[in-house]
Tab-separated table of C-alpha atoms and ligand atoms in Angstrom:
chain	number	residue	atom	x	y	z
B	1	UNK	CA	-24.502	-9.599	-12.680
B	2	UNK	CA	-20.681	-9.874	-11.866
B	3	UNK	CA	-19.688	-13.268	-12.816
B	4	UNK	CA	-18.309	-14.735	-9.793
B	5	UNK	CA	-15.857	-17.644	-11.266
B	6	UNK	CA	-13.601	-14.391	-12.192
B	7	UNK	CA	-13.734	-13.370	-8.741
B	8	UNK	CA	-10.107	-12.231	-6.999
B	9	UNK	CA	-9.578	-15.641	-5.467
B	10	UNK	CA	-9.994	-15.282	-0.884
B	11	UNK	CA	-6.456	-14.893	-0.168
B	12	UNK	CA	-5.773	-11.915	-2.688
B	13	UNK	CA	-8.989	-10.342	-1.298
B	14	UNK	CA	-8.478	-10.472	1.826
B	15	UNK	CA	-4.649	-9.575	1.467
B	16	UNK	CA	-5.993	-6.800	-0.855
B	17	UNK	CA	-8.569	-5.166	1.521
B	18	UNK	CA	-6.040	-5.706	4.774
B	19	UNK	CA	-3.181	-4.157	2.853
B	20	UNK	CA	-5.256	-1.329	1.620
B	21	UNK	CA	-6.992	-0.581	5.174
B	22	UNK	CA	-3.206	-0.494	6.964
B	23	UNK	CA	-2.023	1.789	3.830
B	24	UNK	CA	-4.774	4.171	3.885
B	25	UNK	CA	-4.191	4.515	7.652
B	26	UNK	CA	-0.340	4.997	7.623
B	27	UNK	CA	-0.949	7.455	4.646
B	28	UNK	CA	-2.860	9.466	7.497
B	29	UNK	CA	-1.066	9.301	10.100
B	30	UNK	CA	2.251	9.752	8.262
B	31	UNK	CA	0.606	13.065	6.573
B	32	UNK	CA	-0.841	13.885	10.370
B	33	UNK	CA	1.996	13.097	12.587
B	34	UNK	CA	3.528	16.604	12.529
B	35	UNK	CA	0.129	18.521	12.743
B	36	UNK	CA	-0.865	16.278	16.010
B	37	UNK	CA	2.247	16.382	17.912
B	38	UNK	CA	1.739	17.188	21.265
B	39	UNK	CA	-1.452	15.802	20.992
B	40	UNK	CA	-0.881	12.162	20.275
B	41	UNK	CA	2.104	10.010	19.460
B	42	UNK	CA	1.605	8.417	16.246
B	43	UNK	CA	4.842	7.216	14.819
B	44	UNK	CA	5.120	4.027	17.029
B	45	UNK	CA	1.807	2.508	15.834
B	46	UNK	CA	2.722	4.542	12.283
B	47	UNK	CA	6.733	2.099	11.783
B	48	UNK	CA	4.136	-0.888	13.044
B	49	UNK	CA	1.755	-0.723	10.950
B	50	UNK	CA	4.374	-0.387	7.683
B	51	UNK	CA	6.340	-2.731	8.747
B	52	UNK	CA	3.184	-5.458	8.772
B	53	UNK	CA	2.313	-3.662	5.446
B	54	UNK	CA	6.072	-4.767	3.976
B	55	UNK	CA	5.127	-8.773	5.814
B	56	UNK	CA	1.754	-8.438	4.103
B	57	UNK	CA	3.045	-7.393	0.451
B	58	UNK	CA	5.781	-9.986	0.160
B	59	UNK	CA	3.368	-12.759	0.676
B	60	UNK	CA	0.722	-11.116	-1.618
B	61	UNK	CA	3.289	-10.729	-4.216
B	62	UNK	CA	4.818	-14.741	-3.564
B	63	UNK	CA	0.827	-15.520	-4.146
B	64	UNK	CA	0.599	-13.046	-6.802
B	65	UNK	CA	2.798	-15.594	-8.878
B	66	UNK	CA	-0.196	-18.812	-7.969
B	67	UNK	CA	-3.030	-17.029	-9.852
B	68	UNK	CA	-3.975	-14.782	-13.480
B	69	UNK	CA	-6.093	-11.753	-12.792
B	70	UNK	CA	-9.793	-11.833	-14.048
B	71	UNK	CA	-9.662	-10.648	-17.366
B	72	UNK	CA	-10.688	-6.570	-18.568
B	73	UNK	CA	-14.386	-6.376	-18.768
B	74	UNK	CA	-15.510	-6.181	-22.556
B	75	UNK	CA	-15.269	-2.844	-24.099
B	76	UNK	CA	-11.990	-1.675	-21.971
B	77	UNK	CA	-9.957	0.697	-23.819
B	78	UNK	CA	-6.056	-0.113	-24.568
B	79	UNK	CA	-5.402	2.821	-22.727
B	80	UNK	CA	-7.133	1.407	-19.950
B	81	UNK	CA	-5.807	-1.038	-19.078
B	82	UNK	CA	-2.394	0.036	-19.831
B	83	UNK	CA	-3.885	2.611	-17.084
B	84	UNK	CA	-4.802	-0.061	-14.560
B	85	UNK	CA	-2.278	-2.005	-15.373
B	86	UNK	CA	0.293	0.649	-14.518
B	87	UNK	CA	-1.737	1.757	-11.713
B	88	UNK	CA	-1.344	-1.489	-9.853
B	89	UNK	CA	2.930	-2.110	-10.857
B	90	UNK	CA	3.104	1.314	-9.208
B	91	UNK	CA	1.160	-0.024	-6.808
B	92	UNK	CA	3.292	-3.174	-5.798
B	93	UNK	CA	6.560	-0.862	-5.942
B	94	UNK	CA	4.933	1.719	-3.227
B	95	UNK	CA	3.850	-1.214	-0.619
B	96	UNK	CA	7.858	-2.198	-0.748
B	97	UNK	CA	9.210	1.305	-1.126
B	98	UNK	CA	7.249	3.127	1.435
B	99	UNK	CA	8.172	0.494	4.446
B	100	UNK	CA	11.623	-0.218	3.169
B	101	UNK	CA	12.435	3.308	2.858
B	102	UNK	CA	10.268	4.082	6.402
B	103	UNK	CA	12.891	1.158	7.885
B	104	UNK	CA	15.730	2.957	6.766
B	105	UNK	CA	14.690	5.952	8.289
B	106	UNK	CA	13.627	4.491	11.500
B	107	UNK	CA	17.013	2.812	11.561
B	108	UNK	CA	18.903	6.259	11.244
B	109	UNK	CA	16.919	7.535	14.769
B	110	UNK	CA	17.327	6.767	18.297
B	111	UNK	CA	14.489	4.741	19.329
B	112	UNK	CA	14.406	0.950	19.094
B	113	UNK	CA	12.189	-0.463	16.317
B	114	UNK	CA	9.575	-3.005	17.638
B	115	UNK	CA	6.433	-4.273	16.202
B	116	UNK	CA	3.389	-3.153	18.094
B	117	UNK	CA	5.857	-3.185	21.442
B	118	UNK	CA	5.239	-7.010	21.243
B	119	UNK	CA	8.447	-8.212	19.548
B	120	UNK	CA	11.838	-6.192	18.815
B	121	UNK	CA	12.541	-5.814	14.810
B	122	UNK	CA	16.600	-5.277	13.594
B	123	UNK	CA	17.699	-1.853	12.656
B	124	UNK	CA	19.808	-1.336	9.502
B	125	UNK	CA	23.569	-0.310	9.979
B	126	UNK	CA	22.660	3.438	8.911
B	127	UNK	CA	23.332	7.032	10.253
B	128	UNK	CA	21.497	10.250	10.068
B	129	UNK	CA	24.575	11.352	8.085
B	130	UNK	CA	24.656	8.836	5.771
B	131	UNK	CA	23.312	9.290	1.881
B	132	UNK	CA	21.085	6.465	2.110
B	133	UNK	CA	19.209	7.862	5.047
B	134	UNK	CA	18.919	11.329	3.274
B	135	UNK	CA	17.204	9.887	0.080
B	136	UNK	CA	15.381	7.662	2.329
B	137	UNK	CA	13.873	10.656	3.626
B	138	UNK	CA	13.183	12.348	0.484
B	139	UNK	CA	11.755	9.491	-0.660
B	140	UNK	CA	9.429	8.559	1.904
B	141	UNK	CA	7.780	12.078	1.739
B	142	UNK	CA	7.729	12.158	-2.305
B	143	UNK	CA	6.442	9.096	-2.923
B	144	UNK	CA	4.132	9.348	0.004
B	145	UNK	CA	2.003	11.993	-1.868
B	146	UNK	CA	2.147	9.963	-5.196
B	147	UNK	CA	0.890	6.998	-3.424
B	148	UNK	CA	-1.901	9.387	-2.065
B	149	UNK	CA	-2.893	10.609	-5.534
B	150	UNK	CA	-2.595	7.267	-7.313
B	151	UNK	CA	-4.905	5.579	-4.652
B	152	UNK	CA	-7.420	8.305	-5.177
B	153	UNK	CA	-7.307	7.313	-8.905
B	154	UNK	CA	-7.738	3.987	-8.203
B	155	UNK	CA	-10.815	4.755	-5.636
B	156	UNK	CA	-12.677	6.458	-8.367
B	157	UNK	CA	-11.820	4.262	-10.918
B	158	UNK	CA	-12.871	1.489	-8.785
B	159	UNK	CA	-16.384	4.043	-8.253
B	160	UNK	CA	-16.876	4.373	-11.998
B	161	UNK	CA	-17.446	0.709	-12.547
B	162	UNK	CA	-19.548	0.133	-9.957
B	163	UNK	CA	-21.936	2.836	-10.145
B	164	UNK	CA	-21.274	4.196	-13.758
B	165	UNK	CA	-19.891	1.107	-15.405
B	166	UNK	CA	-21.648	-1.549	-13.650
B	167	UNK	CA	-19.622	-3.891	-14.865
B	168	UNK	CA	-18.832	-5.814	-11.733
B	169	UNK	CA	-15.571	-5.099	-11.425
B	170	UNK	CA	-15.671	-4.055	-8.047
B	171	UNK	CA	-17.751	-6.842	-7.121
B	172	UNK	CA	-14.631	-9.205	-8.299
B	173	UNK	CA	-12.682	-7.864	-5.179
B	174	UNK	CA	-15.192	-7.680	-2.900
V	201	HEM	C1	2.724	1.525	3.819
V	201	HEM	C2	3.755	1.995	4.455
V	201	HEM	C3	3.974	3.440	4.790
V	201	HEM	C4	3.348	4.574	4.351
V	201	HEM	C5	2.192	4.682	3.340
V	201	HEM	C6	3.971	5.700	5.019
V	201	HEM	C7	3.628	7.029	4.824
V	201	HEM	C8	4.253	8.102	5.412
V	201	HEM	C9	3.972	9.484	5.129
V	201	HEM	C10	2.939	9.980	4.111
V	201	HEM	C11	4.777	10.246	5.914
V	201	HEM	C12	4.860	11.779	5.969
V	201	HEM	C13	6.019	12.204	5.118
V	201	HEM	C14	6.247	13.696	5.173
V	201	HEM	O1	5.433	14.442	4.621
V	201	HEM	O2	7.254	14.103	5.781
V	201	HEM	C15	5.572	9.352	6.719
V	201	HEM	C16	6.515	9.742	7.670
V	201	HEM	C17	7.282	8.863	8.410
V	201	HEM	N1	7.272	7.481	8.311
V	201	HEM	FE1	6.152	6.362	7.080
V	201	HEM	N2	4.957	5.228	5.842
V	201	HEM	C18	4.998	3.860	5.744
V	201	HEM	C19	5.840	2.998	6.413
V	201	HEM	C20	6.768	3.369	7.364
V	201	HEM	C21	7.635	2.463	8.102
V	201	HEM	C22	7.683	0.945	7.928
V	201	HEM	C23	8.381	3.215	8.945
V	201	HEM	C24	9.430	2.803	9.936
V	201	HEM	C25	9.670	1.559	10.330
V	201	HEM	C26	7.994	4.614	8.743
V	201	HEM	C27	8.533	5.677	9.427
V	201	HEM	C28	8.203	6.988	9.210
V	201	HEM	C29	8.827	8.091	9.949
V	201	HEM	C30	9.893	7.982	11.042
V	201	HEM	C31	8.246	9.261	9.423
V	201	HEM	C32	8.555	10.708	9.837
V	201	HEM	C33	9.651	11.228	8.958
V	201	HEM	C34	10.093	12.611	9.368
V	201	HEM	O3	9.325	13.553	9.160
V	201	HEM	O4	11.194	12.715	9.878
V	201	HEM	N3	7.020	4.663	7.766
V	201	HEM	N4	5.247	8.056	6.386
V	202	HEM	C1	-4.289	2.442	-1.000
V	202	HEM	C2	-5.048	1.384	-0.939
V	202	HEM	C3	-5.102	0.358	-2.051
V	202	HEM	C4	-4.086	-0.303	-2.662
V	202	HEM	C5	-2.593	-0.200	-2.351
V	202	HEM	C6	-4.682	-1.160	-3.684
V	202	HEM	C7	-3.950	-1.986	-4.527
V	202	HEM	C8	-4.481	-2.756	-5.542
V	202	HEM	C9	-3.721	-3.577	-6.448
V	202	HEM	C10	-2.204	-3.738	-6.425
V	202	HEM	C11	-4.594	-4.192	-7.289
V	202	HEM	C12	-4.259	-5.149	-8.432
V	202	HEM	C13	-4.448	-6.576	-8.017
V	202	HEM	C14	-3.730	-7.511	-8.970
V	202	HEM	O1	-4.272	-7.811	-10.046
V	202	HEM	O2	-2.602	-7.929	-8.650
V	202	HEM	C15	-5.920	-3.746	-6.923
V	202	HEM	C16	-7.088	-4.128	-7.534
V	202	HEM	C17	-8.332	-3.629	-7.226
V	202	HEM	N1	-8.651	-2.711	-6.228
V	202	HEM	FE1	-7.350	-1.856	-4.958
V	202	HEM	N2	-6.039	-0.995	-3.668
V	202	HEM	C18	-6.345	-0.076	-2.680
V	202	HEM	C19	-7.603	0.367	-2.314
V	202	HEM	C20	-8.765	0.047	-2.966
V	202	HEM	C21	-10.081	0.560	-2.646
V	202	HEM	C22	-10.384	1.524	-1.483
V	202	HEM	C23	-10.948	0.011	-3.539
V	202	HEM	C24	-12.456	0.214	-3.690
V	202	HEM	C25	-13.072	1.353	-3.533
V	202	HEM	C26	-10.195	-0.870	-4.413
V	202	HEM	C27	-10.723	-1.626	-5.431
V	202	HEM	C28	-10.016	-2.478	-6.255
V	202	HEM	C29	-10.606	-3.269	-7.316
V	202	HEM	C30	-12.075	-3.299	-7.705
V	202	HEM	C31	-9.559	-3.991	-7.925
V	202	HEM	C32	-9.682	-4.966	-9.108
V	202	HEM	C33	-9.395	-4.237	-10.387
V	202	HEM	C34	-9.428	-5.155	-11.589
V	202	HEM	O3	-10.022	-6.223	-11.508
V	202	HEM	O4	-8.825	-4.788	-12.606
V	202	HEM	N3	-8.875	-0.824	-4.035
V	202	HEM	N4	-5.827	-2.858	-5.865
């Protein structure tokens, strides 16, 4: 049985499972915006949705600071944790680089940035020919696909102590 006073507290669940949800969709439609053009225009609801993902992150990471996380279950290896550990610092670093670097690029174009059409969001001073939109770019695309492999690693870690584990660790964040 998971031992539920080392649960995630509610607020860094439910900022957890929101911020995961909104990532796992802009990973999609980011990775499926060129294959379904002409079909459907994803990149409105696609700058939306990272933008709430950069809102989301800077509180979870102010509320971060309020709380310890549960500790390892017995029997975790150094490596590990180092391993989940390192996992999640990646982790934090992706939910600000992906929208910071998606705002930069979104800056560089010609439409105007707004947040679900409901509210208008500044652009930063940058051109296409600038270096910062160019690495922007690169970046956005590079560290979308280590974001992608990283959060299949976590999904299957997260798998192997539920069903192989049973340790409750998933239970903790659930
Ligand atoms: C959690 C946040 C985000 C994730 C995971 C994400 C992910 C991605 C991915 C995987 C791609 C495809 C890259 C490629 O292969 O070329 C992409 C493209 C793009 N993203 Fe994001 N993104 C995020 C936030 C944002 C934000 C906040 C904006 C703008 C405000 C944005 C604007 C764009 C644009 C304009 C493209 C198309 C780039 C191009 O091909 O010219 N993204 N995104
Ligand atoms: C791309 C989406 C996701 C992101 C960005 C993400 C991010 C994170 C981060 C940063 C932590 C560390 C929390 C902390 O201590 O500060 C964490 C913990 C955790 N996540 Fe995720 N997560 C994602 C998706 C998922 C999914 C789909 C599952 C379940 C299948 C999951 C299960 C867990 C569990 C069980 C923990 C607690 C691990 C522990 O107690 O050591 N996550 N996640």
């Amino acid at each position: 049985m998971a031992d539920t006073s080392q649960r995630y507290d509610r607020v860094a669940r439910l900022l957890h499972w929101s911020i995961a949800l909104l990532v796992l969709a802009n990973l999609a439609s980011g990775l499926l915006h060129e294959p379904l053009e002409g079909v459907v225009r994803l990149t409105p609801l696609h700058k939306s949705i990272g933008m709430t993902v950069l809102a989301l992150t800077l509180a979870r990471i102010a509320w971060r600071f309020t709380w310890r996380a549960p500790p390892h279950p017995a029997g975790t290896s150094r490596l590990e944790a180092a391993a989940a550990r390192g996992v999640h610092a990646l982790f934090y670093g992706l939910m600000l680089a992906m929208p910071v670097s998606g705002w930069v690029i979104a800056s560089a174009g010609k439409y105007p940035l707004t947040w679900f059409g409901l509210a208008d969001l500044p652009k930063l001073a940058v051109t296409r020919d600038d270096q910062a939109y160019l690495v922007a770019h690169e970046a956005h695309a590079l560290l979308g696909w280590l974001f992608l492999a990283l959060a299949a690693l976590h999904v299957a870690a997260a798998l192997r102590h539920h069903f192989v584990l049973r340790d409750g660790v998933l239970a903790r964040m659930a």
